[in-house]
Amino acid sequence: MSDTASDLAQMPEDWERALAVVAHPDDLEYGASSAIARWAEQGKSVVYLLVTRGEAGIDGIAPAECGALREREQIEAAAVVGVREVEFLDHRDGVIEYGLPLRADIATAIRRHRPELMITLNHRDTWGGTFRNSPDHRNVGLAVLDAVGDAANRWIFPERITEDAQPWNGVRWVAVAGSAEASHAVEITDTLDKGVASLEAHRAYLDGLSGDMGDTGFLRTVAEDTARRFGGRLATAFELISFS
Ligand SMILES: [Zn+2]
């Protein structure tokens, strides 16, 4: 494929509010945050909702101590890319269950924040090939896709409707990061450095990884690989699922 090939379509940018929902602190920093930095620079509003505090994510630090540490790192990582609102649900890291409580929590967040774009992480069984995705990512991604319809229907989770959380049918797309079925991309030439810095904000997490897994240089490699499918421009790819 030549350097000017473009099989990835341009991500829509005619929106004002996005809500990013992922399982763990660091999930958005493995690629999506470079795109989020661009959107924040354009004046768009992006809110983060973390389903857990990532308390089971560092082998050498017990959950009781780890959750608060990773929460702080996530808030710092968000600030690096211009995101000021970071919320946490308290589902348990590693054992997130797909089900009505998770759908209700995400639908309520959609009703409160009224996003046009949802951002989440790969909900599919693998990262491509045979490398299996984790149950937390699969369950959260699937619940995000399902909660779009839940949020719009006032007869679904009516007990969660309040003055500040009214039914919302304005979600137009879910953008899935890390999907092997990417369809769209957005240029990150000017914001890749911010994306790398946002991952580096997860210092305790990166320090806890073995070998060179904590090296953040791969983010540029992935952006360069995506550029080959996007007219030669450094980019982040998403699988875009349309709801309108
Ligand atoms: Zn994760």
PDB file of C-alpha atoms and ligand atoms in Angstrom:
ATOM      1  CA  MET A   1       0.000   0.000   0.000  1.00  0.00           C
ATOM      2  CA  SER A   2       1.409   3.444  -0.896  1.00  0.00           C
ATOM      3  CA  ASP A   3       1.997   6.257   1.595  1.00  0.00           C
ATOM      4  CA  THR A   4      -0.973   8.151   0.235  1.00  0.00           C
ATOM      5  CA  ALA A   5      -3.522   5.365   0.571  1.00  0.00           C
ATOM      6  CA  SER A   6      -6.671   6.303   2.467  1.00  0.00           C
ATOM      7  CA  ASP A   7      -8.880   3.364   3.239  1.00  0.00           C
ATOM      8  CA  LEU A   8      -9.810   4.954   6.590  1.00  0.00           C
ATOM      9  CA  ALA A   9     -12.496   7.639   6.411  1.00  0.00           C
ATOM     10  CA  GLN A  10     -12.237  10.927   8.279  1.00  0.00           C
ATOM     11  CA  MET A  11     -13.756  10.836  11.784  1.00  0.00           C
ATOM     12  CA  PRO A  12     -16.719  13.216  12.031  1.00  0.00           C
ATOM     13  CA  GLU A  13     -15.893  16.416  13.903  1.00  0.00           C
ATOM     14  CA  ASP A  14     -19.230  18.230  13.603  1.00  0.00           C
ATOM     15  CA  TRP A  15     -20.100  17.626  17.242  1.00  0.00           C
ATOM     16  CA  GLU A  16     -19.626  19.469  20.509  1.00  0.00           C
ATOM     17  CA  ARG A  17     -19.870  16.951  23.359  1.00  0.00           C
ATOM     18  CA  ALA A  18     -18.310  13.526  23.806  1.00  0.00           C
ATOM     19  CA  LEU A  19     -18.455  11.030  26.657  1.00  0.00           C
ATOM     20  CA  ALA A  20     -15.657   8.485  26.900  1.00  0.00           C
ATOM     21  CA  VAL A  21     -16.518   5.349  28.896  1.00  0.00           C
ATOM     22  CA  VAL A  22     -13.855   2.718  29.566  1.00  0.00           C
ATOM     23  CA  ALA A  23     -13.130   0.010  32.127  1.00  0.00           C
ATOM     24  CA  HIS A  24      -9.775   1.120  33.516  1.00  0.00           C
ATOM     25  CA  PRO A  25      -7.463   4.058  34.096  1.00  0.00           C
ATOM     26  CA  ASP A  26      -5.015   3.929  31.110  1.00  0.00           C
ATOM     27  CA  ASP A  27      -7.530   2.473  28.601  1.00  0.00           C
ATOM     28  CA  LEU A  28      -7.951   5.850  26.878  1.00  0.00           C
ATOM     29  CA  GLU A  29      -4.233   6.591  26.933  1.00  0.00           C
ATOM     30  CA  TYR A  30      -3.303   3.720  24.594  1.00  0.00           C
ATOM     31  CA  GLY A  31      -4.175   5.797  21.521  1.00  0.00           C
ATOM     32  CA  ALA A  32      -7.510   7.560  21.949  1.00  0.00           C
ATOM     33  CA  SER A  33      -6.157  10.393  24.092  1.00  0.00           C
ATOM     34  CA  SER A  34      -4.103  11.847  21.213  1.00  0.00           C
ATOM     35  CA  ALA A  35      -7.375  12.319  19.321  1.00  0.00           C
ATOM     36  CA  ILE A  36      -9.134  13.627  22.428  1.00  0.00           C
ATOM     37  CA  ALA A  37      -6.363  16.240  22.831  1.00  0.00           C
ATOM     38  CA  ARG A  38      -7.117  17.472  19.312  1.00  0.00           C
ATOM     39  CA  TRP A  39     -10.828  17.703  20.019  1.00  0.00           C
ATOM     40  CA  ALA A  40     -10.241  19.534  23.296  1.00  0.00           C
ATOM     41  CA  GLU A  41      -8.037  22.027  21.432  1.00  0.00           C
ATOM     42  CA  GLN A  42     -10.949  22.583  19.027  1.00  0.00           C
ATOM     43  CA  GLY A  43     -13.060  23.648  22.006  1.00  0.00           C
ATOM     44  CA  LYS A  44     -15.132  20.482  22.214  1.00  0.00           C
ATOM     45  CA  SER A  45     -16.195  19.080  25.585  1.00  0.00           C
ATOM     46  CA  VAL A  46     -15.012  15.577  26.471  1.00  0.00           C
ATOM     47  CA  VAL A  47     -15.904  13.889  29.768  1.00  0.00           C
ATOM     48  CA  TYR A  48     -14.289  10.682  31.038  1.00  0.00           C
ATOM     49  CA  LEU A  49     -16.217   7.978  32.868  1.00  0.00           C
ATOM     50  CA  LEU A  50     -14.123   5.165  34.335  1.00  0.00           C
ATOM     51  CA  VAL A  51     -16.093   2.069  35.262  1.00  0.00           C
ATOM     52  CA  THR A  52     -13.431   1.035  37.831  1.00  0.00           C
ATOM     53  CA  ARG A  53     -10.495   2.683  39.570  1.00  0.00           C
ATOM     54  CA  GLY A  54      -8.125   0.070  38.149  1.00  0.00           C
ATOM     55  CA  GLU A  55      -7.348  -1.268  41.603  1.00  0.00           C
ATOM     56  CA  ALA A  56      -6.387  -4.730  40.322  1.00  0.00           C
ATOM     57  CA  GLY A  57      -4.032  -3.369  37.671  1.00  0.00           C
ATOM     58  CA  ILE A  58      -0.636  -3.370  39.400  1.00  0.00           C
ATOM     59  CA  ASP A  59       0.712  -6.727  40.556  1.00  0.00           C
ATOM     60  CA  GLY A  60       2.928  -5.283  43.294  1.00  0.00           C
ATOM     61  CA  ILE A  61       0.363  -2.931  44.879  1.00  0.00           C
ATOM     62  CA  ALA A  62      -2.678  -4.233  46.766  1.00  0.00           C
ATOM     63  CA  PRO A  63      -6.093  -2.982  45.607  1.00  0.00           C
ATOM     64  CA  ALA A  64      -6.827  -1.000  48.789  1.00  0.00           C
ATOM     65  CA  GLU A  65      -3.874   1.244  48.064  1.00  0.00           C
ATOM     66  CA  CYS A  66      -3.860   0.986  44.295  1.00  0.00           C
ATOM     67  CA  GLY A  67      -7.322   2.386  43.527  1.00  0.00           C
ATOM     68  CA  ALA A  68      -6.665   5.885  44.884  1.00  0.00           C
ATOM     69  CA  LEU A  69      -3.246   5.973  43.232  1.00  0.00           C
ATOM     70  CA  ARG A  70      -4.608   5.087  39.823  1.00  0.00           C
ATOM     71  CA  GLU A  71      -7.503   7.490  40.217  1.00  0.00           C
ATOM     72  CA  ARG A  72      -5.003  10.335  40.743  1.00  0.00           C
ATOM     73  CA  GLU A  73      -2.957   9.227  37.728  1.00  0.00           C
ATOM     74  CA  GLN A  74      -6.083   9.105  35.540  1.00  0.00           C
ATOM     75  CA  ILE A  75      -7.124  12.624  36.549  1.00  0.00           C
ATOM     76  CA  GLU A  76      -3.623  13.855  35.717  1.00  0.00           C
ATOM     77  CA  ALA A  77      -3.636  11.989  32.381  1.00  0.00           C
ATOM     78  CA  ALA A  78      -6.962  13.614  31.505  1.00  0.00           C
ATOM     79  CA  ALA A  79      -5.703  17.096  32.373  1.00  0.00           C
ATOM     80  CA  VAL A  80      -2.727  16.626  30.020  1.00  0.00           C
ATOM     81  CA  VAL A  81      -5.131  16.394  27.069  1.00  0.00           C
ATOM     82  CA  GLY A  82      -7.484  19.130  28.282  1.00  0.00           C
ATOM     83  CA  VAL A  83     -10.142  16.967  29.950  1.00  0.00           C
ATOM     84  CA  ARG A  84     -11.286  18.386  33.312  1.00  0.00           C
ATOM     85  CA  GLU A  85     -14.254  16.147  34.141  1.00  0.00           C
ATOM     86  CA  VAL A  86     -13.355  12.616  35.210  1.00  0.00           C
ATOM     87  CA  GLU A  87     -15.934  10.430  36.918  1.00  0.00           C
ATOM     88  CA  PHE A  88     -15.601   6.975  38.427  1.00  0.00           C
ATOM     89  CA  LEU A  89     -18.159   4.236  38.892  1.00  0.00           C
ATOM     90  CA  ASP A  90     -17.279   1.684  41.498  1.00  0.00           C
ATOM     91  CA  HIS A  91     -17.543  -1.558  39.638  1.00  0.00           C
ATOM     92  CA  ARG A  92     -14.794  -4.007  40.632  1.00  0.00           C
ATOM     93  CA  ASP A  93     -11.679  -4.116  38.501  1.00  0.00           C
ATOM     94  CA  GLY A  94     -11.156  -7.423  36.739  1.00  0.00           C
ATOM     95  CA  VAL A  95     -14.642  -8.760  37.376  1.00  0.00           C
ATOM     96  CA  ILE A  96     -16.890  -6.186  35.686  1.00  0.00           C
ATOM     97  CA  GLU A  97     -20.170  -7.869  34.862  1.00  0.00           C
ATOM     98  CA  TYR A  98     -22.159  -7.133  31.756  1.00  0.00           C
ATOM     99  CA  GLY A  99     -25.716  -6.590  32.942  1.00  0.00           C
ATOM    100  CA  LEU A 100     -28.467  -4.200  33.932  1.00  0.00           C
ATOM    101  CA  PRO A 101     -26.542  -2.367  36.697  1.00  0.00           C
ATOM    102  CA  LEU A 102     -23.735  -1.497  34.278  1.00  0.00           C
ATOM    103  CA  ARG A 103     -26.152  -0.517  31.496  1.00  0.00           C
ATOM    104  CA  ALA A 104     -28.115   1.657  33.938  1.00  0.00           C
ATOM    105  CA  ASP A 105     -24.980   3.417  35.190  1.00  0.00           C
ATOM    106  CA  ILE A 106     -23.787   4.208  31.664  1.00  0.00           C
ATOM    107  CA  ALA A 107     -27.262   5.219  30.460  1.00  0.00           C
ATOM    108  CA  THR A 108     -27.544   7.608  33.408  1.00  0.00           C
ATOM    109  CA  ALA A 109     -24.195   9.181  32.527  1.00  0.00           C
ATOM    110  CA  ILE A 110     -25.390   9.609  28.924  1.00  0.00           C
ATOM    111  CA  ARG A 111     -28.580  11.261  30.183  1.00  0.00           C
ATOM    112  CA  ARG A 112     -26.572  13.665  32.355  1.00  0.00           C
ATOM    113  CA  HIS A 113     -23.858  14.588  29.842  1.00  0.00           C
ATOM    114  CA  ARG A 114     -25.931  14.486  26.628  1.00  0.00           C
ATOM    115  CA  PRO A 115     -23.076  13.511  24.290  1.00  0.00           C
ATOM    116  CA  GLU A 116     -23.256  13.316  20.514  1.00  0.00           C
ATOM    117  CA  LEU A 117     -20.208  11.047  20.359  1.00  0.00           C
ATOM    118  CA  MET A 118     -19.397   8.149  22.676  1.00  0.00           C
ATOM    119  CA  ILE A 119     -15.850   6.852  22.878  1.00  0.00           C
ATOM    120  CA  THR A 120     -15.001   3.425  24.235  1.00  0.00           C
ATOM    121  CA  LEU A 121     -12.419   0.675  23.953  1.00  0.00           C
ATOM    122  CA  ASN A 122     -12.532  -2.467  21.861  1.00  0.00           C
ATOM    123  CA  HIS A 123     -15.554  -4.587  22.773  1.00  0.00           C
ATOM    124  CA  ARG A 124     -14.643  -7.441  20.448  1.00  0.00           C
ATOM    125  CA  ASP A 125     -13.277 -10.841  21.461  1.00  0.00           C
ATOM    126  CA  THR A 126      -9.748 -10.181  20.239  1.00  0.00           C
ATOM    127  CA  TRP A 127      -7.380  -7.310  19.415  1.00  0.00           C
ATOM    128  CA  GLY A 128      -7.098  -8.892  15.964  1.00  0.00           C
ATOM    129  CA  GLY A 129      -5.787 -12.349  15.228  1.00  0.00           C
ATOM    130  CA  THR A 130      -5.950 -14.603  18.265  1.00  0.00           C
ATOM    131  CA  PHE A 131      -4.764 -12.189  20.997  1.00  0.00           C
ATOM    132  CA  ARG A 132      -7.736 -12.212  23.326  1.00  0.00           C
ATOM    133  CA  ASN A 133      -9.317  -9.070  24.722  1.00  0.00           C
ATOM    134  CA  SER A 134     -10.145  -8.934  28.442  1.00  0.00           C
ATOM    135  CA  PRO A 135     -13.665  -9.516  29.809  1.00  0.00           C
ATOM    136  CA  ASP A 136     -13.700  -6.032  31.408  1.00  0.00           C
ATOM    137  CA  HIS A 137     -13.108  -4.344  28.030  1.00  0.00           C
ATOM    138  CA  ARG A 138     -15.612  -6.565  26.242  1.00  0.00           C
ATOM    139  CA  ASN A 139     -18.320  -6.073  28.862  1.00  0.00           C
ATOM    140  CA  VAL A 140     -17.907  -2.291  29.101  1.00  0.00           C
ATOM    141  CA  GLY A 141     -17.751  -1.780  25.338  1.00  0.00           C
ATOM    142  CA  LEU A 142     -20.872  -3.861  24.785  1.00  0.00           C
ATOM    143  CA  ALA A 143     -22.700  -2.031  27.596  1.00  0.00           C
ATOM    144  CA  VAL A 144     -21.774   1.333  26.047  1.00  0.00           C
ATOM    145  CA  LEU A 145     -23.278   0.248  22.724  1.00  0.00           C
ATOM    146  CA  ASP A 146     -26.439  -0.956  24.458  1.00  0.00           C
ATOM    147  CA  ALA A 147     -26.748   2.048  26.803  1.00  0.00           C
ATOM    148  CA  VAL A 148     -27.134   4.411  23.849  1.00  0.00           C
ATOM    149  CA  GLY A 149     -30.618   3.015  23.254  1.00  0.00           C
ATOM    150  CA  ASP A 150     -31.355   2.694  26.969  1.00  0.00           C
ATOM    151  CA  ALA A 151     -30.586   6.385  27.547  1.00  0.00           C
ATOM    152  CA  ALA A 152     -33.038   7.420  24.852  1.00  0.00           C
ATOM    153  CA  ASN A 153     -35.978   5.367  26.100  1.00  0.00           C
ATOM    154  CA  ARG A 154     -37.797   6.850  29.071  1.00  0.00           C
ATOM    155  CA  TRP A 155     -39.361   3.496  29.886  1.00  0.00           C
ATOM    156  CA  ILE A 156     -35.950   1.883  30.364  1.00  0.00           C
ATOM    157  CA  PHE A 157     -34.403   2.602  33.780  1.00  0.00           C
ATOM    158  CA  PRO A 158     -37.179   5.134  34.593  1.00  0.00           C
ATOM    159  CA  GLU A 159     -36.105   5.061  38.249  1.00  0.00           C
ATOM    160  CA  ARG A 160     -32.821   6.665  37.205  1.00  0.00           C
ATOM    161  CA  ILE A 161     -34.458   9.647  35.508  1.00  0.00           C
ATOM    162  CA  THR A 162     -34.008  12.909  37.420  1.00  0.00           C
ATOM    163  CA  GLU A 163     -34.146  16.595  36.602  1.00  0.00           C
ATOM    164  CA  ASP A 164     -30.454  16.398  35.648  1.00  0.00           C
ATOM    165  CA  ALA A 165     -30.690  13.034  33.877  1.00  0.00           C
ATOM    166  CA  GLN A 166     -33.452  13.219  31.303  1.00  0.00           C
ATOM    167  CA  PRO A 167     -33.790  10.759  28.409  1.00  0.00           C
ATOM    168  CA  TRP A 168     -31.293  11.603  25.663  1.00  0.00           C
ATOM    169  CA  ASN A 169     -31.536  10.402  22.080  1.00  0.00           C
ATOM    170  CA  GLY A 170     -28.759  12.586  20.681  1.00  0.00           C
ATOM    171  CA  VAL A 171     -25.919  10.058  20.498  1.00  0.00           C
ATOM    172  CA  ARG A 172     -24.956   9.837  16.834  1.00  0.00           C
ATOM    173  CA  TRP A 173     -21.919   7.589  16.972  1.00  0.00           C
ATOM    174  CA  VAL A 174     -19.868   5.281  19.172  1.00  0.00           C
ATOM    175  CA  ALA A 175     -16.163   5.426  18.345  1.00  0.00           C
ATOM    176  CA  VAL A 176     -14.363   2.241  19.366  1.00  0.00           C
ATOM    177  CA  ALA A 177     -10.633   2.602  19.980  1.00  0.00           C
ATOM    178  CA  GLY A 178      -8.282  -0.344  19.643  1.00  0.00           C
ATOM    179  CA  SER A 179     -10.592  -2.233  17.288  1.00  0.00           C
ATOM    180  CA  ALA A 180      -9.169  -4.467  14.596  1.00  0.00           C
ATOM    181  CA  GLU A 181     -12.159  -3.399  12.502  1.00  0.00           C
ATOM    182  CA  ALA A 182     -11.244   0.301  12.357  1.00  0.00           C
ATOM    183  CA  SER A 183     -13.155   2.264   9.741  1.00  0.00           C
ATOM    184  CA  HIS A 184     -12.262   5.895  10.501  1.00  0.00           C
ATOM    185  CA  ALA A 185      -9.295   7.959  11.668  1.00  0.00           C
ATOM    186  CA  VAL A 186      -8.354  11.412  12.857  1.00  0.00           C
ATOM    187  CA  GLU A 187      -5.055  13.200  12.355  1.00  0.00           C
ATOM    188  CA  ILE A 188      -2.930  13.577  15.495  1.00  0.00           C
ATOM    189  CA  THR A 189       0.238  15.140  14.061  1.00  0.00           C
ATOM    190  CA  ASP A 190      -0.069  18.099  16.457  1.00  0.00           C
ATOM    191  CA  THR A 191      -1.326  16.209  19.510  1.00  0.00           C
ATOM    192  CA  LEU A 192       0.583  12.904  19.543  1.00  0.00           C
ATOM    193  CA  ASP A 193       3.034  14.371  22.075  1.00  0.00           C
ATOM    194  CA  LYS A 194       0.173  15.185  24.419  1.00  0.00           C
ATOM    195  CA  GLY A 195      -1.134  11.660  23.979  1.00  0.00           C
ATOM    196  CA  VAL A 196       2.250  10.198  24.902  1.00  0.00           C
ATOM    197  CA  ALA A 197       2.453  12.513  27.924  1.00  0.00           C
ATOM    198  CA  SER A 198      -1.008  11.392  29.029  1.00  0.00           C
ATOM    199  CA  LEU A 199       0.109   7.754  29.015  1.00  0.00           C
ATOM    200  CA  GLU A 200       3.267   8.697  30.917  1.00  0.00           C
ATOM    201  CA  ALA A 201       1.033  10.207  33.615  1.00  0.00           C
ATOM    202  CA  HIS A 202       0.250   6.591  34.583  1.00  0.00           C
ATOM    203  CA  ARG A 203       3.676   6.334  36.181  1.00  0.00           C
ATOM    204  CA  ALA A 204       2.980   3.774  38.890  1.00  0.00           C
ATOM    205  CA  TYR A 205       1.157   1.593  36.374  1.00  0.00           C
ATOM    206  CA  LEU A 206       3.941   1.758  33.777  1.00  0.00           C
ATOM    207  CA  ASP A 207       6.597   1.146  36.446  1.00  0.00           C
ATOM    208  CA  GLY A 208       4.718  -1.992  37.463  1.00  0.00           C
ATOM    209  CA  LEU A 209       4.814  -3.532  33.986  1.00  0.00           C
ATOM    210  CA  SER A 210       7.508  -6.052  33.177  1.00  0.00           C
ATOM    211  CA  GLY A 211      10.244  -5.718  30.562  1.00  0.00           C
ATOM    212  CA  ASP A 212       9.748  -2.987  27.977  1.00  0.00           C
ATOM    213  CA  MET A 213       5.940  -3.019  28.284  1.00  0.00           C
ATOM    214  CA  GLY A 214       6.174   0.354  30.019  1.00  0.00           C
ATOM    215  CA  ASP A 215       7.830   1.965  26.958  1.00  0.00           C
ATOM    216  CA  THR A 216       5.503   4.598  25.474  1.00  0.00           C
ATOM    217  CA  GLY A 217       7.346   4.822  22.126  1.00  0.00           C
ATOM    218  CA  PHE A 218       4.961   2.355  20.531  1.00  0.00           C
ATOM    219  CA  LEU A 219       2.274   5.059  20.400  1.00  0.00           C
ATOM    220  CA  ARG A 220       4.225   6.798  17.631  1.00  0.00           C
ATOM    221  CA  THR A 221       4.736   3.466  15.838  1.00  0.00           C
ATOM    222  CA  VAL A 222       0.997   2.805  15.879  1.00  0.00           C
ATOM    223  CA  ALA A 223       0.306   6.361  14.621  1.00  0.00           C
ATOM    224  CA  GLU A 224       2.793   5.796  11.779  1.00  0.00           C
ATOM    225  CA  ASP A 225       1.176   2.484  10.891  1.00  0.00           C
ATOM    226  CA  THR A 226      -2.223   4.189  10.812  1.00  0.00           C
ATOM    227  CA  ALA A 227      -0.774   6.979   8.636  1.00  0.00           C
ATOM    228  CA  ARG A 228      -0.218   4.394   5.881  1.00  0.00           C
ATOM    229  CA  ARG A 229      -3.989   4.013   5.743  1.00  0.00           C
ATOM    230  CA  PHE A 230      -4.758   7.722   6.116  1.00  0.00           C
ATOM    231  CA  GLY A 231      -2.978   9.704   3.434  1.00  0.00           C
ATOM    232  CA  GLY A 232       0.374   9.661   5.218  1.00  0.00           C
ATOM    233  CA  ARG A 233      -0.861  11.674   8.207  1.00  0.00           C
ATOM    234  CA  LEU A 234      -0.153  10.493  11.757  1.00  0.00           C
ATOM    235  CA  ALA A 235      -3.515   9.338  13.012  1.00  0.00           C
ATOM    236  CA  THR A 236      -5.583   7.444  15.558  1.00  0.00           C
ATOM    237  CA  ALA A 237      -8.065   4.940  14.156  1.00  0.00           C
ATOM    238  CA  PHE A 238     -11.522   4.080  15.438  1.00  0.00           C
ATOM    239  CA  GLU A 239     -14.264   1.671  14.488  1.00  0.00           C
ATOM    240  CA  LEU A 240     -17.179   4.066  14.089  1.00  0.00           C
ATOM    241  CA  ILE A 241     -20.651   2.713  14.764  1.00  0.00           C
ATOM    242  CA  SER A 242     -23.450   5.017  13.659  1.00  0.00           C
ATOM    243  CA  PHE A 243     -26.727   5.500  15.544  1.00  0.00           C
ATOM    244  CA  SER A 244     -28.447   8.072  13.355  1.00  0.00           C
TER     245      SER A 244
HETATM  246 ZN    ZN B   1      -7.979  -1.880  30.421  1.00  0.00          ZN
END
